[in-house]
Coordinates of C-alpha atoms in Angstrom, one line a residue:
Chain A
M1 CA -11.8 20.3 -4.9
R2 CA -12.0 23.7 -2.7
L3 CA -9.7 23.3 0.3
A4 CA -9.7 25.0 3.6
V5 CA -6.4 24.3 5.3
V6 CA -6.4 24.8 9.0
G7 CA -3.0 24.7 10.4
A8 CA 0.2 26.2 9.1
G9 CA 2.8 24.0 10.5
A10 CA 4.9 21.8 8.1
V11 CA 2.1 19.8 7.2
G12 CA -0.4 22.4 6.5
R13 CA 1.9 24.6 4.9
S14 CA 2.9 21.7 2.3
V15 CA -0.5 20.9 1.6
A16 CA -1.2 24.6 0.7
E17 CA 1.8 24.7 -1.3
L18 CA 1.1 21.4 -3.2
A19 CA -2.8 21.4 -3.7
G20 CA -2.5 23.2 -7.1
E21 CA -0.4 20.6 -8.3
Y22 CA -2.9 18.1 -7.6
G23 CA -5.8 20.0 -9.1
H24 CA -7.2 21.8 -6.1
V25 CA -7.5 25.3 -4.9
V26 CA -7.2 26.5 -1.3
T27 CA -10.1 29.0 -0.6
A28 CA -9.1 29.4 3.1
F29 CA -5.8 29.1 5.1
A30 CA -5.4 29.9 8.8
D31 CA -3.1 29.3 11.5
S32 CA -3.6 29.9 15.2
T33 CA -3.8 33.5 15.1
G34 CA -5.0 34.5 11.6
A35 CA -6.6 33.5 8.3
V36 CA -6.8 34.4 4.7
L37 CA -9.9 33.8 2.5
D38 CA -10.6 33.9 -1.0
A39 CA -13.2 31.9 -2.7
D40 CA -11.1 32.1 -6.2
G41 CA -8.1 30.9 -4.4
V42 CA -5.9 32.0 -1.7
D43 CA -2.4 33.5 -2.8
V44 CA -0.4 30.7 -0.6
A45 CA 3.2 32.1 -1.3
G46 CA 2.0 35.5 -0.2
A47 CA 0.2 34.1 2.8
L48 CA 3.3 32.2 3.7
A49 CA 5.5 35.2 3.3
R50 CA 2.9 37.1 5.5
K51 CA 3.3 34.8 8.2
E52 CA 7.1 34.9 8.0
R53 CA 7.0 38.6 8.2
D54 CA 4.1 39.4 10.6
G55 CA 3.6 35.9 12.4
S56 CA 0.3 35.2 10.8
V57 CA -0.8 34.1 7.3
G58 CA -3.6 36.8 7.2
E59 CA -5.7 39.3 9.2
A60 CA -8.9 37.5 9.0
D61 CA -10.3 35.8 12.3
P62 CA -9.0 32.0 12.2
G63 CA -12.6 30.9 12.9
D64 CA -13.5 32.2 9.7
A65 CA -11.8 29.5 7.8
L66 CA -14.4 27.2 9.2
T67 CA -17.4 28.9 7.6
A68 CA -15.7 30.0 4.4
T69 CA -16.5 28.5 0.9
Y70 CA -14.9 25.0 0.6
D71 CA -15.5 21.5 -0.1
C72 CA -12.9 19.9 2.3
L73 CA -11.5 21.0 5.5
V74 CA -7.8 19.8 5.9
E75 CA -7.3 19.6 9.7
A76 CA -3.6 20.1 10.3
T77 CA -3.3 21.8 13.7
P78 CA -1.2 20.2 16.2
T79 CA -2.4 16.7 17.8
T80 CA -3.8 17.2 21.3
L81 CA -5.0 14.5 23.8
G82 CA -8.2 14.1 25.9
D83 CA -11.0 16.2 24.2
A84 CA -8.8 16.7 21.0
Q85 CA -9.8 20.5 20.8
P86 CA -9.7 22.4 19.2
G87 CA -9.2 20.0 16.2
F88 CA -12.4 18.1 17.2
G89 CA -14.5 21.3 16.9
H90 CA -13.2 21.9 13.6
V91 CA -13.9 18.6 12.4
E92 CA -17.5 19.1 13.9
A93 CA -18.0 22.5 12.1
A94 CA -17.2 21.1 8.6
L95 CA -19.4 17.8 8.9
E96 CA -22.2 19.6 10.4
T97 CA -22.2 21.8 7.0
D98 CA -21.9 18.6 4.8
R99 CA -18.2 19.3 3.9
H100 CA -15.4 16.6 3.6
V101 CA -12.7 16.4 6.4
V102 CA -9.1 15.2 6.0
L103 CA -7.1 15.0 8.9
A104 CA -3.5 15.1 9.6
N105 CA -4.2 15.8 13.2
K106 CA -4.1 12.4 15.1
G107 CA -6.2 13.6 18.2
P108 CA -9.9 13.6 17.0
V109 CA -9.5 9.9 15.4
A110 CA -7.1 8.7 18.2
E111 CA -9.2 9.9 21.1
R112 CA -12.6 10.7 19.9
Y113 CA -13.0 8.2 17.1
D114 CA -16.6 7.2 17.8
D115 CA -17.7 10.8 18.2
V116 CA -16.2 11.8 14.8
M117 CA -17.8 8.6 13.1
A118 CA -21.2 9.7 14.7
L119 CA -20.9 13.0 13.1
A120 CA -19.9 11.4 9.7
A121 CA -22.7 9.3 9.7
E122 CA -25.2 12.2 10.0
S123 CA -23.2 14.2 7.6
A124 CA -23.1 14.3 3.5
G125 CA -19.3 14.9 3.9
E126 CA -16.9 12.2 4.3
V127 CA -13.8 11.8 6.7
R128 CA -10.4 10.6 6.1
F129 CA -7.0 10.3 7.9
E130 CA -4.1 8.6 6.1
A131 CA -1.8 11.1 7.1
T132 CA -2.4 10.3 10.8
V133 CA -0.5 6.9 10.7
G134 CA 2.9 6.7 9.3
G135 CA 3.1 9.7 7.5
A136 CA 3.6 9.1 3.6
I137 CA 3.1 5.3 4.1
P138 CA -0.5 4.3 2.7
V139 CA -1.5 2.2 5.7
I140 CA -5.3 3.1 6.0
A141 CA -5.8 2.8 2.1
T142 CA -4.2 -0.7 2.4
V143 CA -6.3 -1.8 5.3
E144 CA -9.5 -0.4 3.3
G145 CA -8.3 -2.2 0.1
L146 CA -8.0 -5.5 2.2
D147 CA -11.2 -4.7 4.0
P148 CA -10.7 -4.2 7.9
G149 CA -12.3 -7.7 8.6
H150 CA -9.7 -9.4 6.6
V151 CA -6.7 -7.8 8.5
T152 CA -6.3 -9.7 11.8
A153 CA -3.4 -8.1 13.3
A154 CA -1.1 -4.9 12.8
R155 CA 2.4 -4.0 14.0
G156 CA 5.1 -1.7 13.2
V157 CA 7.6 0.9 13.9
L158 CA 5.6 4.3 13.8
N159 CA 8.1 6.6 15.3
G160 CA 10.9 8.2 13.4
T161 CA 12.5 9.9 16.2
A162 CA 12.5 6.9 18.6
N163 CA 13.8 4.8 15.8
F164 CA 16.5 7.3 14.7
V165 CA 17.6 7.2 18.5
L166 CA 17.7 3.3 18.7
T167 CA 19.4 2.8 15.2
R168 CA 22.1 5.4 16.2
M169 CA 22.7 3.8 19.7
A170 CA 23.1 0.4 18.1
A171 CA 25.3 1.6 15.5
E172 CA 27.6 3.7 17.5
G173 CA 27.4 2.3 21.0
L174 CA 26.5 5.7 22.2
D175 CA 24.2 6.3 25.1
Y176 CA 20.6 7.4 25.1
E177 CA 21.3 11.0 26.3
H178 CA 24.0 11.6 23.9
V179 CA 21.8 10.1 20.8
L180 CA 19.1 12.2 21.8
A181 CA 21.1 15.6 21.8
E182 CA 22.3 14.6 18.3
A183 CA 19.0 14.0 17.1
Q184 CA 18.0 17.6 18.4
D185 CA 20.8 19.2 16.6
L186 CA 19.8 17.5 13.5
G187 CA 16.1 18.5 13.8
V188 CA 14.9 14.8 14.2
A189 CA 13.8 15.2 17.9
E190 CA 12.0 18.3 19.1
A191 CA 13.2 20.5 21.9
D192 CA 10.6 18.7 24.2
P193 CA 10.8 14.8 22.6
S194 CA 8.8 13.4 25.3
F195 CA 5.8 12.8 23.0
D196 CA 7.9 10.5 20.6
V197 CA 10.5 8.9 23.1
E198 CA 7.7 8.0 25.6
G199 CA 5.7 6.3 23.0
T200 CA 2.9 8.7 23.1
D201 CA 2.9 9.3 19.6
A202 CA 3.3 5.6 18.3
A203 CA 0.5 4.9 20.8
L204 CA -1.9 7.5 19.2
K205 CA -1.1 5.7 15.8
C206 CA -2.0 2.4 17.2
A207 CA -5.1 3.6 18.8
I208 CA -6.2 4.6 15.4
L209 CA -5.2 1.7 13.9
A210 CA -7.2 -0.3 16.2
N211 CA -10.2 1.9 15.7
V212 CA -10.1 1.2 11.9
L213 CA -9.4 -2.5 12.5
H214 CA -12.4 -2.9 15.0
D215 CA -14.7 -0.2 14.0
G216 CA -14.1 2.1 16.9
G217 CA -13.8 1.8 20.6
Y218 CA -10.2 2.8 21.3
A219 CA -8.3 5.7 22.6
L220 CA -5.0 6.6 24.0
A221 CA -6.0 5.4 27.7
D222 CA -6.6 1.9 26.0
V223 CA -3.0 1.3 25.0
D224 CA -0.2 -0.1 27.3
V225 CA 2.7 2.3 26.4
E226 CA 6.3 2.1 27.3
G227 CA 9.0 4.2 25.7
I228 CA 12.7 3.9 25.3
T229 CA 13.8 6.6 27.7
G230 CA 15.1 4.0 30.2
L231 CA 16.9 1.9 27.8
P232 CA 20.6 1.3 28.5
T233 CA 22.9 0.9 25.6
S234 CA 24.1 -2.3 27.2
A235 CA 20.7 -3.8 26.2
L236 CA 21.4 -3.0 22.6
E237 CA 24.9 -4.4 23.0
L238 CA 23.1 -7.6 24.3
A239 CA 21.0 -7.8 21.5
A240 CA 23.4 -7.5 18.9
E241 CA 25.5 -10.4 20.2
D242 CA 22.7 -12.2 19.3
G243 CA 21.9 -10.7 15.9
R244 CA 19.0 -8.7 16.9
T245 CA 18.3 -5.3 17.5
V246 CA 15.6 -3.0 19.8
R247 CA 12.7 -1.2 17.9
L248 CA 9.9 0.6 19.6
I249 CA 7.0 -1.6 18.1
G250 CA 3.3 -0.6 18.3
E251 CA 0.9 -3.3 17.8
V252 CA -2.8 -4.2 17.7
T253 CA -3.1 -7.9 18.4
E254 CA -5.4 -10.5 16.9
D255 CA -7.2 -10.3 20.5
G256 CA -7.6 -6.6 20.2
D257 CA -4.9 -5.6 22.5
V258 CA -3.0 -2.3 21.9
R259 CA 0.5 -1.7 23.0
V260 CA 3.4 0.1 22.4
G261 CA 7.2 -0.8 23.7
P262 CA 10.8 -1.9 23.0
R263 CA 10.8 -5.4 21.3
L264 CA 13.8 -7.5 20.5
V265 CA 13.5 -8.0 16.5
P266 CA 16.1 -9.9 14.3
E267 CA 18.6 -7.5 12.5
S268 CA 17.6 -9.1 9.1
D269 CA 13.8 -8.6 10.1
A270 CA 11.7 -6.3 8.0
L271 CA 10.5 -4.6 11.2
A272 CA 14.2 -3.6 11.9
V273 CA 14.1 -0.4 9.6
A274 CA 16.8 2.2 10.1
G275 CA 16.9 5.8 10.9
T276 CA 13.6 7.8 10.6
Q277 CA 12.0 5.1 8.4
N278 CA 8.6 3.7 9.5
I279 CA 6.9 0.4 8.8
V280 CA 3.7 -1.2 9.2
Q281 CA 3.0 -5.0 8.9
L282 CA -0.6 -6.3 8.4
E283 CA -1.6 -9.9 8.9
T284 CA -4.2 -11.0 6.8
T285 CA -6.6 -13.9 6.5
H286 CA -6.0 -14.7 3.0
A287 CA -2.9 -12.6 1.9
G288 CA -0.4 -13.5 4.6
R289 CA 1.9 -10.9 5.8
L290 CA 2.1 -7.4 3.8
N291 CA 4.7 -4.8 4.6
V292 CA 4.4 -1.1 3.8
S293 CA 7.5 1.0 4.8
G294 CA 8.6 4.6 3.8
R295 CA 8.9 8.2 5.4
G296 CA 6.7 8.5 8.6
A297 CA 7.1 12.2 9.0
G298 CA 7.9 15.3 7.1
G299 CA 6.0 18.3 5.6
P300 CA 5.6 17.2 2.1
E301 CA 5.7 13.4 2.6
T302 CA 2.7 14.0 5.0
A303 CA 1.1 16.6 2.6
S304 CA 1.1 13.7 0.0
A305 CA -0.8 11.5 2.0
V306 CA -3.5 14.3 2.8
L307 CA -3.7 15.2 -1.0
A308 CA -4.2 11.3 -1.8
D309 CA -6.9 11.2 0.7
V310 CA -8.6 14.2 -1.0
G311 CA -8.2 12.4 -4.0
R312 CA -10.2 9.7 -2.6
L313 CA -13.3 11.5 -1.5
S314 CA -16.7 11.7 -3.5
E315 CA -16.8 14.7 -5.9
R316 CA -19.3 17.2 -4.3
Chain B
M1 CA -21.7 -8.2 -6.7
R2 CA -22.5 -10.9 -9.1
L3 CA -19.4 -12.6 -10.3
A4 CA -18.5 -14.5 -13.6
V5 CA -15.4 -16.2 -12.9
V6 CA -13.6 -17.4 -15.9
G7 CA -10.7 -19.8 -15.4
A8 CA -10.5 -22.3 -12.6
G9 CA -6.7 -22.5 -11.8
A10 CA -5.5 -22.0 -8.5
V11 CA -6.5 -18.2 -8.6
G12 CA -10.0 -18.6 -10.3
R13 CA -10.8 -21.4 -7.8
S14 CA -9.8 -19.2 -4.7
V15 CA -11.7 -16.2 -6.1
A16 CA -15.0 -18.9 -6.4
E17 CA -14.3 -20.1 -3.1
L18 CA -13.8 -16.7 -1.1
A19 CA -16.3 -14.4 -2.9
G20 CA -19.2 -15.3 -0.2
E21 CA -17.0 -14.1 2.4
Y22 CA -16.5 -10.7 0.7
G23 CA -20.2 -10.3 0.1
H24 CA -20.4 -11.4 -3.5
V25 CA -22.2 -14.1 -5.4
V26 CA -20.7 -16.1 -8.2
T27 CA -23.3 -16.5 -10.9
A28 CA -21.1 -18.2 -13.7
F29 CA -17.8 -20.3 -13.3
A30 CA -16.0 -21.5 -16.3
D31 CA -12.9 -23.4 -16.9
S32 CA -11.5 -24.2 -20.5
T33 CA -13.9 -27.0 -21.4
G34 CA -17.1 -26.3 -19.6
A35 CA -19.2 -23.9 -17.3
V36 CA -21.8 -23.9 -14.6
L37 CA -24.5 -20.7 -14.7
D38 CA -26.8 -19.9 -11.8
A39 CA -28.3 -16.4 -11.6
D40 CA -29.0 -17.0 -7.8
G41 CA -25.5 -18.4 -7.1
V42 CA -23.3 -21.2 -8.3
D43 CA -22.6 -24.1 -5.8
V44 CA -19.1 -23.4 -5.9
A45 CA -17.8 -26.5 -3.9
G46 CA -20.1 -28.8 -6.1
A47 CA -18.6 -27.4 -9.1
L48 CA -14.9 -27.8 -8.0
A49 CA -15.9 -31.4 -7.0
R50 CA -17.3 -32.1 -10.5
K51 CA -13.9 -30.7 -11.8
E52 CA -11.9 -33.2 -9.8
R53 CA -14.2 -36.1 -10.7
D54 CA -14.9 -35.3 -14.4
G55 CA -12.4 -32.6 -15.4
S56 CA -14.7 -29.5 -15.8
V57 CA -16.7 -27.4 -13.4
G58 CA -19.9 -28.0 -15.4
E59 CA -21.5 -29.1 -18.6
A60 CA -22.5 -25.7 -20.2
D61 CA -20.6 -24.2 -23.0
P62 CA -17.6 -22.2 -21.6
G63 CA -18.7 -19.4 -23.7
D64 CA -21.9 -19.2 -21.9
A65 CA -20.3 -17.7 -18.9
L66 CA -19.5 -14.5 -20.7
T67 CA -23.3 -13.9 -21.7
A68 CA -24.7 -15.0 -18.5
T69 CA -26.1 -12.8 -15.7
Y70 CA -23.3 -11.0 -13.7
D71 CA -21.9 -7.5 -12.8
C72 CA -18.1 -8.1 -12.9
L73 CA -16.1 -10.6 -15.0
V74 CA -13.1 -12.4 -13.2
E75 CA -10.7 -13.2 -16.0
A76 CA -8.2 -15.5 -14.4
T77 CA -7.3 -17.9 -17.5
P78 CA -3.8 -18.3 -18.1
T79 CA -1.6 -15.5 -19.3
T80 CA -0.9 -15.5 -23.0
L81 CA 1.4 -13.3 -25.0
G82 CA 1.1 -11.2 -28.1
D83 CA -2.7 -10.7 -29.0
A84 CA -3.3 -12.0 -25.4
Q85 CA -6.1 -14.4 -26.4
P86 CA -8.6 -15.7 -25.5
G87 CA -8.3 -13.5 -22.4
F88 CA -8.5 -10.3 -24.5
G89 CA -11.8 -11.5 -26.2
H90 CA -13.4 -12.1 -22.5
V91 CA -12.5 -8.8 -21.4
E92 CA -14.0 -7.3 -24.7
A93 CA -17.2 -9.4 -24.4
A94 CA -17.8 -8.1 -20.8
L95 CA -16.9 -4.4 -21.5
E96 CA -19.0 -4.2 -24.6
T97 CA -22.0 -5.4 -22.5
D98 CA -21.1 -2.7 -20.0
R99 CA -20.1 -5.0 -17.2
H100 CA -16.9 -4.6 -15.0
V101 CA -13.8 -6.6 -15.4
V102 CA -11.1 -7.7 -12.7
L103 CA -8.1 -9.4 -14.3
A104 CA -5.8 -11.8 -12.7
N105 CA -4.4 -12.6 -16.2
K106 CA -1.6 -10.3 -17.2
G107 CA -1.8 -10.9 -21.1
P108 CA -4.3 -8.2 -22.1
V109 CA -3.0 -5.3 -19.7
A110 CA 0.6 -6.1 -20.4
E111 CA 0.4 -6.8 -24.1
R112 CA -2.8 -4.7 -25.2
Y113 CA -3.2 -2.0 -22.5
D114 CA -4.1 0.7 -24.9
D115 CA -6.8 -1.5 -26.6
V116 CA -8.3 -2.5 -23.3
M117 CA -8.5 1.0 -22.2
A118 CA -10.2 2.1 -25.5
L119 CA -12.7 -0.5 -24.8
A120 CA -13.3 0.6 -21.3
A121 CA -13.6 4.2 -22.3
E122 CA -16.6 3.0 -24.3
S123 CA -18.1 1.3 -21.5
A124 CA -20.0 1.7 -18.5
G125 CA -17.7 -0.9 -17.0
E126 CA -14.8 -0.4 -15.4
V127 CA -11.3 -2.4 -15.6
R128 CA -9.1 -3.2 -12.5
F129 CA -5.9 -5.3 -12.4
E130 CA -4.2 -5.4 -9.0
A131 CA -3.7 -9.0 -9.0
T132 CA -1.5 -9.0 -12.0
V133 CA 1.4 -7.3 -10.5
G134 CA 2.9 -8.5 -7.4
G135 CA 0.0 -11.0 -6.3
A136 CA -1.3 -10.0 -3.0
I137 CA 0.8 -6.8 -2.7
P138 CA -1.4 -3.6 -3.4
V139 CA 0.9 -2.1 -6.1
I140 CA -1.4 -0.6 -8.4
A141 CA -3.9 0.8 -5.7
T142 CA -0.7 2.6 -4.0
V143 CA 0.1 4.1 -7.4
E144 CA -3.4 5.4 -7.8
G145 CA -3.4 6.7 -4.4
L146 CA -0.3 8.7 -5.0
D147 CA -1.6 9.5 -8.3
P148 CA 0.6 8.0 -11.3
G149 CA 2.0 11.6 -12.0
H150 CA 3.7 11.8 -8.8
V151 CA 5.4 8.3 -9.2
T152 CA 8.6 8.9 -11.0
A153 CA 9.9 5.4 -11.3
A154 CA 9.1 1.9 -9.8
R155 CA 11.4 -1.2 -9.3
G156 CA 11.0 -4.3 -7.6
V157 CA 11.4 -8.1 -7.3
L158 CA 8.5 -9.3 -9.0
N159 CA 8.8 -13.1 -9.6
G160 CA 9.0 -15.4 -6.6
T161 CA 10.4 -18.5 -8.4
A162 CA 13.4 -16.6 -9.6
N163 CA 13.9 -15.1 -6.1
F164 CA 13.7 -18.5 -4.3
V165 CA 16.2 -19.7 -6.6
L166 CA 18.5 -16.9 -6.0
T167 CA 18.1 -16.8 -2.3
R168 CA 18.7 -20.5 -2.2
M169 CA 21.6 -20.4 -4.4
A170 CA 23.3 -17.6 -2.2
A171 CA 22.5 -19.3 1.1
E172 CA 23.6 -22.9 0.2
G173 CA 26.2 -22.3 -2.4
L174 CA 24.5 -24.8 -4.5
D175 CA 24.3 -24.6 -8.5
Y176 CA 21.5 -23.1 -10.3
E177 CA 20.3 -26.5 -11.8
H178 CA 20.2 -28.1 -8.2
V179 CA 18.2 -25.4 -6.6
L180 CA 15.9 -25.5 -9.8
A181 CA 15.1 -29.0 -9.3
E182 CA 14.6 -28.5 -5.7
A183 CA 12.4 -25.6 -6.4
Q184 CA 10.3 -28.0 -8.7
D185 CA 9.9 -30.6 -5.9
L186 CA 8.8 -28.1 -3.6
G187 CA 6.1 -26.8 -6.2
V188 CA 7.7 -23.2 -6.3
A189 CA 9.1 -23.7 -9.8
E190 CA 6.8 -25.3 -12.7
A191 CA 7.8 -28.4 -14.7
D192 CA 8.6 -25.6 -17.6
P193 CA 10.1 -22.9 -15.5
S194 CA 11.2 -20.8 -18.5
F195 CA 8.7 -18.1 -18.1
D196 CA 9.8 -17.4 -14.6
V197 CA 13.6 -17.9 -14.7
E198 CA 14.1 -16.3 -18.1
G199 CA 12.4 -13.0 -16.8
T200 CA 9.1 -12.9 -19.0
D201 CA 6.8 -13.1 -16.1
A202 CA 8.7 -10.0 -14.3
A203 CA 8.9 -8.5 -17.6
L204 CA 4.8 -8.5 -18.2
K205 CA 4.3 -7.1 -14.7
C206 CA 6.9 -4.3 -15.4
A207 CA 5.1 -3.5 -18.6
I208 CA 2.0 -3.2 -16.8
L209 CA 3.5 -1.0 -14.1
A210 CA 4.7 1.0 -17.0
N211 CA 1.6 1.4 -18.7
V212 CA 0.0 2.6 -15.3
L213 CA 2.7 5.2 -15.0
H214 CA 2.5 6.5 -18.4
D215 CA -0.8 6.0 -19.4
G216 CA -0.2 3.1 -21.8
G217 CA 2.2 2.6 -24.8
Y218 CA 3.9 -0.5 -23.2
A219 CA 4.0 -4.2 -24.2
L220 CA 6.5 -7.1 -23.6
A221 CA 8.6 -6.4 -26.5
D222 CA 9.5 -2.9 -25.1
V223 CA 11.1 -4.4 -22.0
D224 CA 14.8 -5.3 -22.1
V225 CA 14.7 -8.8 -20.6
E226 CA 17.6 -10.7 -19.3
G227 CA 16.6 -13.9 -16.8
I228 CA 18.7 -15.8 -14.3
T229 CA 19.5 -18.9 -16.4
G230 CA 23.0 -18.3 -16.9
L231 CA 24.2 -17.0 -13.5
P232 CA 27.0 -19.0 -12.1
T233 CA 27.1 -19.6 -8.4
S234 CA 30.5 -17.9 -8.1
A235 CA 28.8 -14.6 -9.1
L236 CA 26.7 -14.9 -5.7
E237 CA 29.9 -15.9 -3.8
L238 CA 31.5 -12.9 -5.2
A239 CA 28.5 -10.7 -4.3
A240 CA 28.5 -12.2 -0.9
E241 CA 32.2 -11.2 -0.1
D242 CA 31.3 -7.5 -0.7
G243 CA 28.0 -7.6 1.5
R244 CA 25.8 -7.8 -1.4
T245 CA 23.6 -10.5 -3.3
V246 CA 21.8 -10.8 -6.7
R247 CA 18.0 -10.2 -7.3
L248 CA 16.2 -10.3 -10.5
I249 CA 15.2 -6.7 -10.4
G250 CA 12.4 -5.3 -12.9
E251 CA 12.1 -1.5 -13.1
V252 CA 10.5 1.3 -14.8
T253 CA 13.0 4.1 -14.8
E254 CA 12.5 8.0 -14.5
D255 CA 13.1 8.1 -18.4
G256 CA 10.4 5.7 -19.1
D257 CA 12.6 2.6 -19.8
V258 CA 11.7 -0.7 -18.8
R259 CA 14.0 -3.6 -18.1
V260 CA 14.6 -6.8 -16.3
G261 CA 17.7 -8.4 -15.1
P262 CA 19.9 -9.7 -12.4
R263 CA 21.5 -6.9 -10.3
L264 CA 23.7 -6.5 -7.4
V265 CA 21.9 -5.3 -4.3
P266 CA 23.2 -4.7 -0.8
E267 CA 22.3 -7.8 1.6
S268 CA 20.6 -5.4 4.1
D269 CA 18.8 -3.5 1.1
A270 CA 15.0 -3.5 1.2
L271 CA 15.1 -5.1 -2.5
A272 CA 16.9 -8.1 -0.7
V273 CA 13.6 -9.9 0.2
A274 CA 14.1 -13.7 0.8
G275 CA 12.7 -16.8 -0.8
T276 CA 9.2 -16.2 -2.7
Q277 CA 8.7 -12.8 -1.3
N278 CA 8.0 -9.9 -3.8
I279 CA 8.7 -6.3 -3.2
V280 CA 8.0 -2.9 -5.2
Q281 CA 9.7 0.2 -4.5
L282 CA 8.1 3.6 -5.8
E283 CA 10.1 6.7 -6.1
T284 CA 7.7 9.7 -5.5
T285 CA 8.0 13.4 -6.1
H286 CA 6.6 14.5 -2.3
A287 CA 6.8 11.2 -0.4
G288 CA 10.2 10.0 -0.9
R289 CA 10.5 6.1 -1.5
L290 CA 7.8 3.6 -0.6
N291 CA 8.1 0.1 -0.3
V292 CA 5.5 -2.6 -0.4
S293 CA 6.1 -6.2 0.1
G294 CA 4.5 -9.5 0.8
R295 CA 3.5 -12.7 -1.1
G296 CA 3.6 -12.3 -4.8
A297 CA 1.8 -15.5 -5.8
G298 CA -0.6 -18.2 -4.6
G299 CA -4.2 -18.8 -5.2
P300 CA -5.8 -17.3 -2.0
E301 CA -3.1 -14.4 -1.8
T302 CA -3.6 -13.4 -5.6
A303 CA -7.5 -14.1 -5.2
S304 CA -7.5 -11.4 -2.1
A305 CA -6.2 -8.9 -4.9
V306 CA -8.9 -9.8 -7.1
L307 CA -11.7 -9.3 -4.5
A308 CA -10.0 -6.2 -3.2
D309 CA -10.4 -4.9 -6.7
V310 CA -14.0 -5.9 -6.6
G311 CA -14.6 -3.8 -3.7
R312 CA -13.3 -1.0 -5.6
L313 CA -15.6 -1.0 -8.4
S314 CA -18.6 1.2 -8.8
E315 CA -22.0 -0.3 -7.7
R316 CA -23.9 -1.1 -10.7

């Protein structure tokens, strides 16, 4: 399939680099300031070298990527809240011209799911977004396979940064600020970690899961969110005395409520994944509880979910 | 879709009972001695009551189910080894008349995978077999989503009976014979448990996984199998002193070797699932390690995997 990859951060870059291995060709590649287009296939390595050298993948206008020759838009620009722009506009441009869309950007499906699905309903193109929930973990595909009507609830650890901080605090008895600084040194936490540690990132993923399970209707504002920023080390010590630990759990309840917050879980529980791992538990009507876990972030990991989605699209 | 369900054990029965909830209709339903056919939809509850009363679901010849009106054959007769008959013949009959096949019976895809795929290549019908590996757990779909070429190895706990025995032996310090008798009382182990405790069932599942990962070529005879029958309680006690436990692990290695045997695993490891749980770990080229776990057996659980497969078939 011919791909237009919009966004050249860790995920967009990995998608462009790995596309050939999956039998696809990148015909447009854009970052925020430039783009490179070639209907026969962009020289991805050359484009990334140019970005390294000149700050952009190419000299074309980034908007030209959306009107280029391609079968599927890979939307990998940073997640934005509210109107989810400019990502939403990119999705709109692709669907209005009957092209497929695969999202790594959470904004459009977390904040404007119903708008995206309305556009898809009018388009010959399809929309997929496996990479938006749990990185490499096939959460959405698993829900689809079971059929959303047979999944009654979902919960999980959906943010690797917060989980790394909680794991280290519990294992070493260190305080929050100390572990966060360590995570920043290791590149596990960003310079501004608020999106992760305040629960926003996990909440967006839960809104997306709720939209899939309930056929839309959810946005970030519908999620009851509490982060881990105020959590004292003593809370983890008390939990440990009782064979438990604390995890930042996001959940879509059987009643359709969506919430994110620190919860006590037994140390031996499947939810007590360590470090930057993610896990999702699905409660089903006939198949009991299913657990899916793995790497919830990372360029190649998330790109593999994007490329799995591309593989699931109808041929054009 | 119109389903012919052949086999009325726990899985076939559950498929027939749940089909309507998934939007399908059962037009033929057979056990080993009889069948009931109705192109407008079999009265499943009536057929099961008849089986309870008279020993068979109906008075038609069981073979008539294969020539009845249906879109997809659900093959849920008991797994057999070697020529995998009569299951293989059922698959052949459906594919030769361009109908889809969904298998719960492991025999045809463990023992004669290449023959099944050769028939499918000549047929307008498709073959799926999610339910044959790990019951409710979406193992095959996850491998397909990743693309088999991007999965380098697989391992897991694939037999709930053996895992129950090992879990109880470790937790209670009881000997093998004692725990096995308990498992038989609970219905977790069959009267003749050899298929489970000698590793044959796990080995068949590994042969199927190897066939999917390597595009065929494997059968039970290619699997190096060791069961748990000779395992002394002292081995579990020694392992526990070291923070480890023993699990019956089936694996397809990176080199394409397939083996099943008791292995030491850390108690905190994802592979150390408890009781009748199953887990599969996939090693991938770009997405790291993925874990999928849940109920590996049970009528409704396995039926949900069968019905998920039916949902993945092309419309006819």
